[in-house]
Amino acid sequence: MTTTRQFGSDLPHLPTDEEYGKRDIPRGPAPLPLRALAGFLDAVVVAIPLVLGWYIVDALSDSNGGGQADRVVFGGATVAIAVGLAVWNKGFREGNTGQSSGKGWVGLVTRDATSLGAIGPKRSLWRLVQRSGTEVVRDRTADDEGFVAREKDGSVAAIRRRRLIGLGVLVVLLGLVLLASIAVGARPLSFTEIFSALFDADGSQADIIVRTLRGPRTILGLVVGMALGVAGALIQGHTRNPLADAGLLGLNAGAAFLVVLSMYLFGFSAPSEYLWFAFAGSFLASVVVFGLSSIGNGAASPLSLALAGAAVAFFLQAMTNAIIIVDQASLDSYRFWVVGSVAGRGFDVLWQVLPFLVIGLLLALASTPGLNVLSLGEDVARSLGTNIGASRALGIVAITLLTGAATAACGPIAFIGLVVPHVARAITGPDYRWLVPYAGLLGGVMLVTADVIGRVVVRPGELQVGIVLAVFGAPFFIALVRRRKLASL
């Protein structure tokens, strides 16, 4: 064991040639008990989803109303999550930084025994069976002897490769989630029944469930989730506000006001009846917000958009409250709509909103180059010859179509437009040409997954997708804020 001198202490009575404020720096491998404790903590990280998954699968037994497909879906998802956590923790995290979760908590570092640097993800994973050439030391030892974590490859080729791999993984994940949405529900189905319903329907009860209930519900959840994810990315980009969503621009409040008005005046209660009122409310709110924010200098700035949106949202919310206070029937219908759900929506609702969603997605993709320039600042964008008003108007139209159609079909669903863009930005970076497609796929995965979870947690009933997203979305967003610290847009 050696010592190093620490500066900053003030001991004037000591001789000037004598060391003071000494800090012990241990040498050599870390003690076995510390390494064992770190290994135990890493095992706990992987065991937590496995234990929760086991309880879920056990609760889905035949006696509790579960089925074969339910158990396979949730059991497979649990194993996939556990494997993913293990690869991330023991592979990428420990390989690049020298510390897995357990080693970070107890202050240990894994390094190359010769170069004393990080060993990389491949060697870190291979180290589970072959540990030659590596060693585990205390973090003080590693710092004192010059340990350097691996820097992320920032080359253009590496960034493009990561984005393409992530896109491929998302597509595969989306396919699995869609299959799970078809398989899981109140009525247990076997894989044989599901396959027969999809490819060889003969009019059985299972065929009716898959083709008329779960199929439309799954497709609607997918397109609505994609629309909300893309709209959230555009809203945060145009307002330069990392906490912005459809609520900030008053779009949800506009839809809610006209829906309640239709319930009060015409007694509408079914989604197909008040769908167009919700869409019209979002459209009118966006026109008012964009018009108010453009008064004065002739161009809507991020700050004026946010302020106008907040003012319109507060006003419309007050009008909505005034109606539901005086009319009990409107309150009863409104409280089910405002939670947000994809249940009970068939192909009739899907076909009505699908054209607007498709046009909105195309406009959103077309607006991404202009949004990239706007993200540099309005002065820079103007100096580069960008028509700021036209770019902003194109984005607002896309946001209105996407949010208005999604809200009209399923009600105001929160957290997707707020959380998904941050997750997508962590993968793709600030380039909106990649960020928008990622946000769309992540939004679809998130909404369909929440809908599947809602069908299981309160069997034989269902929990609306808006409630599931709020329960899981709020803690996830808090963790995201603490980790990413909401990087400025």
Short mmCIF file of N, CA and C in Angstrom, two decimals, residues 250-332:
data_model
loop_
_atom_site.label_atom_id
_atom_site.label_comp_id
_atom_site.label_asym_id
_atom_site.label_seq_id
_atom_site.Cartn_x
_atom_site.Cartn_y
_atom_site.Cartn_z
N GLY A 250 -52.75 23.86 -26.31
CA GLY A 250 -54.20 23.98 -26.19
C GLY A 250 -54.98 23.05 -27.08
N LEU A 251 -54.33 22.09 -27.76
CA LEU A 251 -55.04 21.22 -28.69
C LEU A 251 -55.98 20.27 -27.95
N ASN A 252 -55.51 19.70 -26.85
CA ASN A 252 -56.38 18.81 -26.07
C ASN A 252 -57.55 19.57 -25.47
N ALA A 253 -57.30 20.78 -25.01
CA ALA A 253 -58.38 21.57 -24.41
C ALA A 253 -59.43 21.93 -25.45
N GLY A 254 -58.98 22.23 -26.69
CA GLY A 254 -59.94 22.53 -27.75
C GLY A 254 -60.80 21.33 -28.08
N ALA A 255 -60.18 20.15 -28.18
CA ALA A 255 -60.95 18.93 -28.46
C ALA A 255 -61.93 18.65 -27.33
N ALA A 256 -61.48 18.79 -26.09
CA ALA A 256 -62.35 18.51 -24.94
C ALA A 256 -63.55 19.46 -24.91
N PHE A 257 -63.32 20.72 -25.23
CA PHE A 257 -64.42 21.69 -25.17
C PHE A 257 -65.52 21.35 -26.17
N LEU A 258 -65.14 21.07 -27.42
CA LEU A 258 -66.18 20.76 -28.42
C LEU A 258 -66.82 19.40 -28.17
N VAL A 259 -66.07 18.45 -27.61
CA VAL A 259 -66.67 17.15 -27.28
C VAL A 259 -67.73 17.33 -26.20
N VAL A 260 -67.41 18.07 -25.16
CA VAL A 260 -68.39 18.31 -24.09
C VAL A 260 -69.57 19.10 -24.62
N LEU A 261 -69.29 20.05 -25.52
CA LEU A 261 -70.38 20.83 -26.10
C LEU A 261 -71.32 19.95 -26.91
N SER A 262 -70.75 18.98 -27.66
CA SER A 262 -71.61 18.06 -28.43
C SER A 262 -72.42 17.16 -27.51
N MET A 263 -71.83 16.77 -26.38
CA MET A 263 -72.57 15.95 -25.42
C MET A 263 -73.71 16.75 -24.79
N TYR A 264 -73.44 18.00 -24.52
CA TYR A 264 -74.44 18.85 -23.85
C TYR A 264 -75.58 19.23 -24.80
N LEU A 265 -75.23 19.58 -26.06
CA LEU A 265 -76.25 20.05 -27.00
C LEU A 265 -76.99 18.92 -27.70
N PHE A 266 -76.26 17.85 -28.06
CA PHE A 266 -76.87 16.79 -28.88
C PHE A 266 -76.97 15.44 -28.18
N GLY A 267 -76.42 15.34 -26.98
CA GLY A 267 -76.49 14.08 -26.25
C GLY A 267 -75.62 12.98 -26.80
N PHE A 268 -74.55 13.33 -27.53
CA PHE A 268 -73.67 12.30 -28.08
C PHE A 268 -72.91 11.60 -26.94
N SER A 269 -72.67 10.30 -27.12
CA SER A 269 -71.92 9.55 -26.11
C SER A 269 -70.95 8.55 -26.71
N ALA A 270 -71.12 8.19 -28.00
CA ALA A 270 -70.24 7.21 -28.64
C ALA A 270 -69.08 7.94 -29.34
N PRO A 271 -67.89 7.32 -29.38
CA PRO A 271 -66.74 7.95 -30.05
C PRO A 271 -67.02 8.31 -31.50
N SER A 272 -67.74 7.45 -32.22
CA SER A 272 -68.01 7.75 -33.64
C SER A 272 -68.92 8.96 -33.81
N GLU A 273 -69.68 9.31 -32.75
CA GLU A 273 -70.61 10.46 -32.84
C GLU A 273 -69.89 11.79 -32.61
N TYR A 274 -69.01 11.84 -31.59
CA TYR A 274 -68.37 13.13 -31.30
C TYR A 274 -66.95 13.21 -31.87
N LEU A 275 -66.55 12.28 -32.72
CA LEU A 275 -65.20 12.27 -33.28
C LEU A 275 -64.88 13.55 -34.03
N TRP A 276 -65.82 13.99 -34.87
CA TRP A 276 -65.54 15.18 -35.69
C TRP A 276 -65.54 16.45 -34.86
N PHE A 277 -66.28 16.45 -33.75
CA PHE A 277 -66.23 17.62 -32.86
C PHE A 277 -64.85 17.72 -32.20
N ALA A 278 -64.30 16.59 -31.81
CA ALA A 278 -62.97 16.61 -31.20
C ALA A 278 -61.92 17.09 -32.19
N PHE A 279 -62.04 16.61 -33.42
CA PHE A 279 -61.07 17.04 -34.43
C PHE A 279 -61.21 18.53 -34.72
N ALA A 280 -62.46 18.99 -34.83
CA ALA A 280 -62.67 20.41 -35.09
C ALA A 280 -62.17 21.27 -33.93
N GLY A 281 -62.32 20.78 -32.69
CA GLY A 281 -61.84 21.54 -31.55
C GLY A 281 -60.33 21.69 -31.57
N SER A 282 -59.61 20.62 -31.89
CA SER A 282 -58.15 20.71 -31.98
C SER A 282 -57.73 21.66 -33.10
N PHE A 283 -58.44 21.57 -34.22
CA PHE A 283 -58.09 22.43 -35.36
C PHE A 283 -58.30 23.90 -35.02
N LEU A 284 -59.47 24.23 -34.43
CA LEU A 284 -59.75 25.63 -34.09
C LEU A 284 -58.76 26.15 -33.04
N ALA A 285 -58.43 25.32 -32.07
CA ALA A 285 -57.47 25.75 -31.05
C ALA A 285 -56.11 26.05 -31.67
N SER A 286 -55.66 25.19 -32.60
CA SER A 286 -54.35 25.43 -33.23
C SER A 286 -54.37 26.72 -34.05
N VAL A 287 -55.50 26.98 -34.75
CA VAL A 287 -55.59 28.22 -35.54
C VAL A 287 -55.52 29.44 -34.63
N VAL A 288 -56.25 29.39 -33.51
CA VAL A 288 -56.25 30.52 -32.57
C VAL A 288 -54.85 30.71 -31.97
N VAL A 289 -54.23 29.62 -31.54
CA VAL A 289 -52.90 29.73 -30.92
C VAL A 289 -51.88 30.27 -31.92
N PHE A 290 -51.90 29.74 -33.11
CA PHE A 290 -50.93 30.20 -34.12
C PHE A 290 -51.20 31.65 -34.50
N GLY A 291 -52.48 32.02 -34.59
CA GLY A 291 -52.81 33.40 -34.92
C GLY A 291 -52.39 34.36 -33.83
N LEU A 292 -52.68 34.03 -32.57
CA LEU A 292 -52.29 34.90 -31.46
C LEU A 292 -50.77 35.04 -31.37
N SER A 293 -50.06 33.94 -31.57
CA SER A 293 -48.59 33.99 -31.44
C SER A 293 -47.95 34.76 -32.58
N SER A 294 -48.67 34.94 -33.70
CA SER A 294 -48.11 35.66 -34.85
C SER A 294 -48.42 37.15 -34.83
N ILE A 295 -49.24 37.57 -33.87
CA ILE A 295 -49.59 39.00 -33.80
C ILE A 295 -48.36 39.80 -33.38
N GLY A 296 -48.10 40.87 -34.08
CA GLY A 296 -46.99 41.75 -33.72
C GLY A 296 -45.90 41.69 -34.75
N ASN A 297 -44.94 40.77 -34.60
CA ASN A 297 -43.81 40.72 -35.54
C ASN A 297 -44.09 39.89 -36.77
N GLY A 298 -45.27 39.22 -36.82
CA GLY A 298 -45.63 38.48 -38.01
C GLY A 298 -45.13 37.07 -38.08
N ALA A 299 -44.37 36.61 -37.09
CA ALA A 299 -43.86 35.24 -37.09
C ALA A 299 -43.99 34.67 -35.69
N ALA A 300 -44.45 33.41 -35.60
CA ALA A 300 -44.65 32.78 -34.31
C ALA A 300 -43.30 32.30 -33.76
N SER A 301 -42.91 32.84 -32.61
CA SER A 301 -41.67 32.41 -31.97
C SER A 301 -41.99 31.30 -30.98
N PRO A 302 -40.99 30.52 -30.54
CA PRO A 302 -41.25 29.47 -29.55
C PRO A 302 -41.91 29.99 -28.29
N LEU A 303 -41.45 31.16 -27.81
CA LEU A 303 -42.03 31.71 -26.58
C LEU A 303 -43.47 32.15 -26.79
N SER A 304 -43.75 32.84 -27.90
CA SER A 304 -45.12 33.30 -28.13
C SER A 304 -46.07 32.13 -28.36
N LEU A 305 -45.60 31.05 -28.98
CA LEU A 305 -46.43 29.85 -29.16
C LEU A 305 -46.79 29.25 -27.80
N ALA A 306 -45.81 29.14 -26.92
CA ALA A 306 -46.07 28.54 -25.60
C ALA A 306 -47.02 29.41 -24.79
N LEU A 307 -46.83 30.72 -24.82
CA LEU A 307 -47.70 31.61 -24.05
C LEU A 307 -49.12 31.62 -24.60
N ALA A 308 -49.25 31.71 -25.92
CA ALA A 308 -50.59 31.69 -26.52
C ALA A 308 -51.28 30.36 -26.27
N GLY A 309 -50.54 29.27 -26.36
CA GLY A 309 -51.11 27.95 -26.10
C GLY A 309 -51.60 27.81 -24.67
N ALA A 310 -50.80 28.30 -23.72
CA ALA A 310 -51.22 28.21 -22.31
C ALA A 310 -52.47 29.04 -22.06
N ALA A 311 -52.53 30.24 -22.65
CA ALA A 311 -53.70 31.10 -22.45
C ALA A 311 -54.96 30.46 -23.02
N VAL A 312 -54.86 29.93 -24.23
CA VAL A 312 -56.03 29.29 -24.86
C VAL A 312 -56.44 28.04 -24.09
N ALA A 313 -55.47 27.27 -23.62
CA ALA A 313 -55.79 26.04 -22.88
C ALA A 313 -56.53 26.36 -21.59
N PHE A 314 -56.06 27.35 -20.86
CA PHE A 314 -56.73 27.72 -19.61
C PHE A 314 -58.16 28.21 -19.87
N PHE A 315 -58.35 29.00 -20.92
CA PHE A 315 -59.68 29.52 -21.21
C PHE A 315 -60.64 28.39 -21.59
N LEU A 316 -60.19 27.50 -22.50
CA LEU A 316 -61.06 26.40 -22.94
C LEU A 316 -61.34 25.42 -21.81
N GLN A 317 -60.37 25.19 -20.97
CA GLN A 317 -60.60 24.30 -19.83
C GLN A 317 -61.65 24.88 -18.89
N ALA A 318 -61.63 26.19 -18.71
CA ALA A 318 -62.63 26.84 -17.87
C ALA A 318 -64.03 26.70 -18.48
N MET A 319 -64.13 26.86 -19.81
CA MET A 319 -65.42 26.69 -20.48
C MET A 319 -65.92 25.25 -20.36
N THR A 320 -65.01 24.30 -20.49
CA THR A 320 -65.39 22.89 -20.34
C THR A 320 -65.91 22.61 -18.94
N ASN A 321 -65.21 23.12 -17.94
CA ASN A 321 -65.66 22.92 -16.55
C ASN A 321 -67.02 23.56 -16.30
N ALA A 322 -67.26 24.69 -16.94
CA ALA A 322 -68.55 25.36 -16.75
C ALA A 322 -69.71 24.50 -17.25
N ILE A 323 -69.49 23.78 -18.37
CA ILE A 323 -70.55 22.92 -18.91
C ILE A 323 -70.80 21.70 -18.06
N ILE A 324 -69.70 21.01 -17.68
CA ILE A 324 -69.89 19.74 -16.95
C ILE A 324 -70.37 19.98 -15.52
N ILE A 325 -70.21 21.20 -15.02
CA ILE A 325 -70.72 21.50 -13.68
C ILE A 325 -72.24 21.61 -13.69
N VAL A 326 -72.78 22.18 -14.76
CA VAL A 326 -74.23 22.40 -14.81
C VAL A 326 -74.99 21.23 -15.42
N ASP A 327 -74.30 20.26 -16.03
CA ASP A 327 -74.99 19.15 -16.69
C ASP A 327 -74.36 17.82 -16.26
N GLN A 328 -75.09 17.03 -15.48
CA GLN A 328 -74.56 15.77 -14.95
C GLN A 328 -74.33 14.74 -16.05
N ALA A 329 -75.21 14.70 -17.07
CA ALA A 329 -75.07 13.73 -18.15
C ALA A 329 -73.77 13.99 -18.94
N SER A 330 -73.47 15.27 -19.19
CA SER A 330 -72.22 15.59 -19.89
C SER A 330 -71.01 15.20 -19.06
N LEU A 331 -71.11 15.38 -17.74
CA LEU A 331 -70.00 15.00 -16.87
C LEU A 331 -69.76 13.49 -16.91
N ASP A 332 -70.85 12.70 -16.89
CA ASP A 332 -70.71 11.25 -16.92
C ASP A 332 -70.03 10.77 -18.21
#
